[in-house]
XYZ file of C-alpha atoms in Angstrom:
264
model
C -37.014 138.379 -45.896
C -36.850 138.326 -42.054
C -33.367 137.935 -40.566
C -32.756 134.667 -38.705
C -32.363 135.170 -34.945
C -28.872 134.011 -34.042
C -29.655 133.716 -30.298
C -30.260 129.980 -29.625
C -32.249 130.661 -26.441
C -34.660 132.977 -28.227
C -34.937 130.514 -31.085
C -35.770 127.795 -28.559
C -38.427 129.930 -26.836
C -39.930 130.734 -30.214
C -40.641 127.080 -30.881
C -44.342 126.145 -30.543
C -45.303 124.636 -27.200
C -46.470 121.498 -29.002
C -42.928 120.896 -30.264
C -41.591 117.532 -29.086
C -38.026 118.897 -28.929
C -39.122 121.818 -26.735
C -41.066 119.496 -24.417
C -38.107 117.121 -24.000
C -35.613 119.937 -23.413
C -37.848 121.640 -20.826
C -38.394 118.330 -19.035
C -34.629 117.689 -19.003
C -33.878 121.169 -17.660
C -36.504 120.891 -14.920
C -35.228 117.445 -13.880
C -31.625 118.680 -13.838
C -32.470 121.720 -11.724
C -34.474 119.580 -9.284
C -31.607 117.091 -9.018
C -29.154 119.903 -8.275
C -31.466 121.339 -5.621
C -31.946 117.955 -3.973
C -28.192 117.246 -4.022
C -27.439 120.650 -2.566
C -30.054 120.250 0.140
C -28.663 116.806 1.000
C -25.146 118.191 1.425
C -26.341 121.162 3.479
C -28.658 119.099 5.667
C -26.344 116.112 6.220
C -24.731 117.503 9.409
C -28.173 118.314 10.802
C -29.477 114.857 9.892
C -26.438 113.208 11.511
C -26.959 115.211 14.690
C -30.668 114.373 14.705
C -29.949 110.650 14.284
C -27.476 110.796 17.147
C -30.031 112.562 19.342
C -32.725 110.046 18.393
C -30.386 107.144 19.188
C -29.524 108.657 22.548
C -33.211 109.171 23.338
C -33.992 105.598 22.287
C -31.285 104.164 24.519
C -32.353 106.328 27.445
C -35.947 105.168 26.961
C -34.786 101.557 26.931
C -32.764 102.145 30.069
C -35.788 103.532 31.844
C -37.441 100.209 31.098
C -34.760 98.302 33.008
C -35.906 97.915 36.613
C -33.820 100.160 38.873
C -31.768 101.608 36.008
C -33.161 105.141 36.271
C -31.979 105.422 39.859
C -28.619 103.924 38.944
C -28.094 106.464 36.171
C -29.190 109.329 38.414
C -26.713 108.291 41.096
C -23.917 108.123 38.530
C -24.721 111.371 36.770
C -26.545 109.794 33.837
C -24.020 110.837 31.138
C -23.940 107.992 28.633
C -21.397 107.869 25.847
C -21.316 105.550 22.865
C -18.628 103.949 20.742
C -18.494 101.435 17.895
C -16.199 98.536 18.725
C -14.413 96.025 16.520
C -15.515 92.815 18.197
C -12.645 90.527 17.237
C -10.026 92.958 18.589
C -12.006 94.390 21.495
C -11.165 97.973 20.655
C -12.791 101.077 19.249
C -13.245 100.871 15.483
C -10.901 103.179 13.597
C -13.027 103.750 10.494
C -16.613 102.978 11.538
C -18.715 105.360 13.619
C -22.261 105.300 14.929
C -23.274 107.377 11.897
C -21.705 104.948 9.406
C -22.390 101.664 11.219
C -25.507 100.766 9.227
C -23.670 101.307 5.932
C -20.748 99.213 7.167
C -23.005 96.330 8.162
C -24.753 96.453 4.790
C -21.450 95.144 3.412
C -21.404 91.367 3.768
C -17.624 91.431 4.166
C -18.151 92.998 7.593
C -19.828 89.848 8.932
C -18.158 86.709 10.251
C -19.593 83.237 9.702
C -19.853 81.180 12.885
C -18.986 77.525 13.193
C -21.920 75.397 14.354
C -20.115 74.400 17.547
C -19.657 78.047 18.554
C -23.025 79.343 17.370
C -24.977 78.673 20.565
C -27.161 81.756 19.955
C -28.301 80.457 16.551
C -27.035 83.471 14.599
C -25.062 81.727 11.802
C -23.035 84.927 11.475
C -22.274 87.916 13.633
C -21.354 91.484 12.732
C -17.727 92.548 12.986
C -18.755 95.848 14.591
C -21.213 96.738 17.357
C -22.298 99.957 19.010
C -22.013 99.866 22.789
C -22.889 102.388 25.473
C -21.039 103.160 28.665
C -21.131 105.328 31.732
C -17.932 106.566 33.345
C -17.245 107.847 36.817
C -13.939 109.629 36.673
C -11.817 107.466 34.426
C -13.522 104.191 35.316
C -16.451 102.521 33.553
C -19.282 102.156 36.041
C -21.874 100.778 33.631
C -21.499 98.958 30.314
C -24.473 98.442 27.993
C -24.216 95.698 25.393
C -26.753 95.004 22.623
C -27.509 91.287 22.257
C -29.417 89.175 19.775
C -30.183 85.469 19.542
C -32.797 82.881 18.679
C -35.611 81.980 21.031
C -38.448 79.498 20.533
C -40.476 81.734 18.213
C -37.684 83.622 16.494
C -35.226 86.396 17.103
C -34.800 88.002 20.527
C -33.114 91.398 20.895
C -31.971 92.838 24.199
C -29.642 95.273 25.910
C -27.656 93.882 28.827
C -26.282 96.290 31.430
C -23.200 95.262 33.402
C -21.850 96.971 36.484
C -18.288 98.244 36.612
C -16.903 94.907 37.807
C -18.033 93.499 34.420
C -19.313 90.411 36.200
C -22.544 91.590 37.804
C -25.697 92.191 35.775
C -27.268 95.568 36.516
C -30.327 94.840 34.387
C -31.668 93.748 31.038
C -34.144 95.208 28.579
C -35.805 92.920 26.037
C -36.231 95.221 23.042
C -37.822 92.797 20.598
C -39.023 89.200 20.371
C -41.427 86.807 18.624
C -42.171 84.490 21.543
C -45.589 83.031 22.331
C -47.848 85.450 24.251
C -48.476 84.279 27.807
C -45.551 81.835 27.704
C -42.189 82.827 26.273
C -43.622 86.295 25.640
C -43.381 86.902 29.373
C -39.692 87.765 28.903
C -40.884 91.313 28.215
C -42.435 91.581 31.686
C -40.539 93.823 34.085
C -41.110 91.328 36.903
C -39.000 88.758 35.033
C -36.389 91.200 33.805
C -35.896 92.501 37.356
C -34.636 89.054 38.405
C -31.450 89.671 36.394
C -30.198 92.486 38.629
C -27.367 91.269 40.854
C -26.873 87.990 38.978
C -23.223 87.084 38.472
C -21.805 85.849 35.206
C -18.581 84.036 36.109
C -17.290 82.111 39.084
C -13.982 82.701 40.872
C -12.079 80.706 38.259
C -13.460 82.866 35.437
C -15.794 80.251 33.966
C -19.004 81.662 32.478
C -21.804 80.204 34.589
C -24.854 82.291 33.712
C -28.066 80.309 33.150
C -31.835 80.618 33.127
C -33.185 78.040 35.584
C -36.028 75.661 34.741
C -37.844 76.926 37.812
C -36.671 79.223 40.576
C -33.040 80.357 40.561
C -30.920 78.330 42.967
C -27.603 80.168 42.893
C -25.903 83.510 42.161
C -25.451 82.667 38.473
C -29.087 81.876 37.679
C -32.254 83.829 36.991
C -35.767 82.436 37.387
C -37.155 80.402 34.546
C -40.613 80.903 33.027
C -43.084 78.057 33.449
C -43.885 76.453 30.091
C -41.186 78.404 28.260
C -38.065 76.300 28.716
C -36.856 76.832 25.152
C -37.288 80.585 25.431
C -35.279 80.600 28.652
C -32.588 78.489 27.030
C -32.507 80.919 24.087
C -31.991 83.900 26.401
C -29.276 82.066 28.349
C -27.463 81.043 25.160
C -27.742 84.589 23.805
C -26.099 86.031 26.943
C -23.441 83.318 27.023
C -22.550 83.757 23.353
C -22.220 87.530 23.447
C -20.140 87.492 26.624
C -17.892 84.804 25.175
C -14.871 84.916 22.829
C -16.904 85.445 19.653
C -18.887 88.327 21.145
C -17.819 90.976 23.645
C -15.233 88.765 25.362
C -12.226 90.545 23.803
C -13.732 93.939 24.721
C -14.276 92.900 28.342
C -10.708 91.604 28.578
C -9.403 94.884 27.143
C -11.404 96.900 29.684
C -10.089 94.734 32.502
C -6.540 95.418 31.302
C -7.247 99.144 31.347
C -6.930 99.483 27.567
C -10.356 100.935 26.880
């Protein structure tokens, strides 16, 4: 009588290939090995992926900046070294536990959004994130250019933009409309560089500090207005409300005050 092989691995290999137990065990082993390899690769590649995302974000912002009339020359004159930081909007300071790499995950948590009262929600957002990624350019220790992502509701839907402010934090250096759903040939003209160029040099507040920015119904008639677009009054109003909201107390207002106090 043949002696029973006491080695479980050899006994397993000796099973016929048609054996259901052998098929299930092999499938489990293959899946486990693949899972371990994927997990290991994820851990090893995470720093590279983080660096690549940061480089892609920087390239995206630089591409957007090149789309702002006159911004390329402005960056060249200032050295062109942009830095980025995630800010806690309500406190106007750098976030302590949220970075550019973790911002998306943070904003996937509904607790990191603040509901807006109807009277304050002039941009039509209903809620705004508690954190935002901003970009800035420094000359020495002073901020010479501040780039602020904006979003709001136009006539056709959401409008996204990046607003660039000069170091006085009151003069618009330029704007880039990065996304919109406005009507082609009417409100859709907000993506035209000829319209966006009218923002450069526009002031936001008067001497008393009141926010005066507006999009005119026709041609701009003062230092706080930009030209309107014929037949697109509601789009212009949406852009104006978007800028006014984000530069107000529920948007970047606390950040701007902190910069003015020299705390940022």
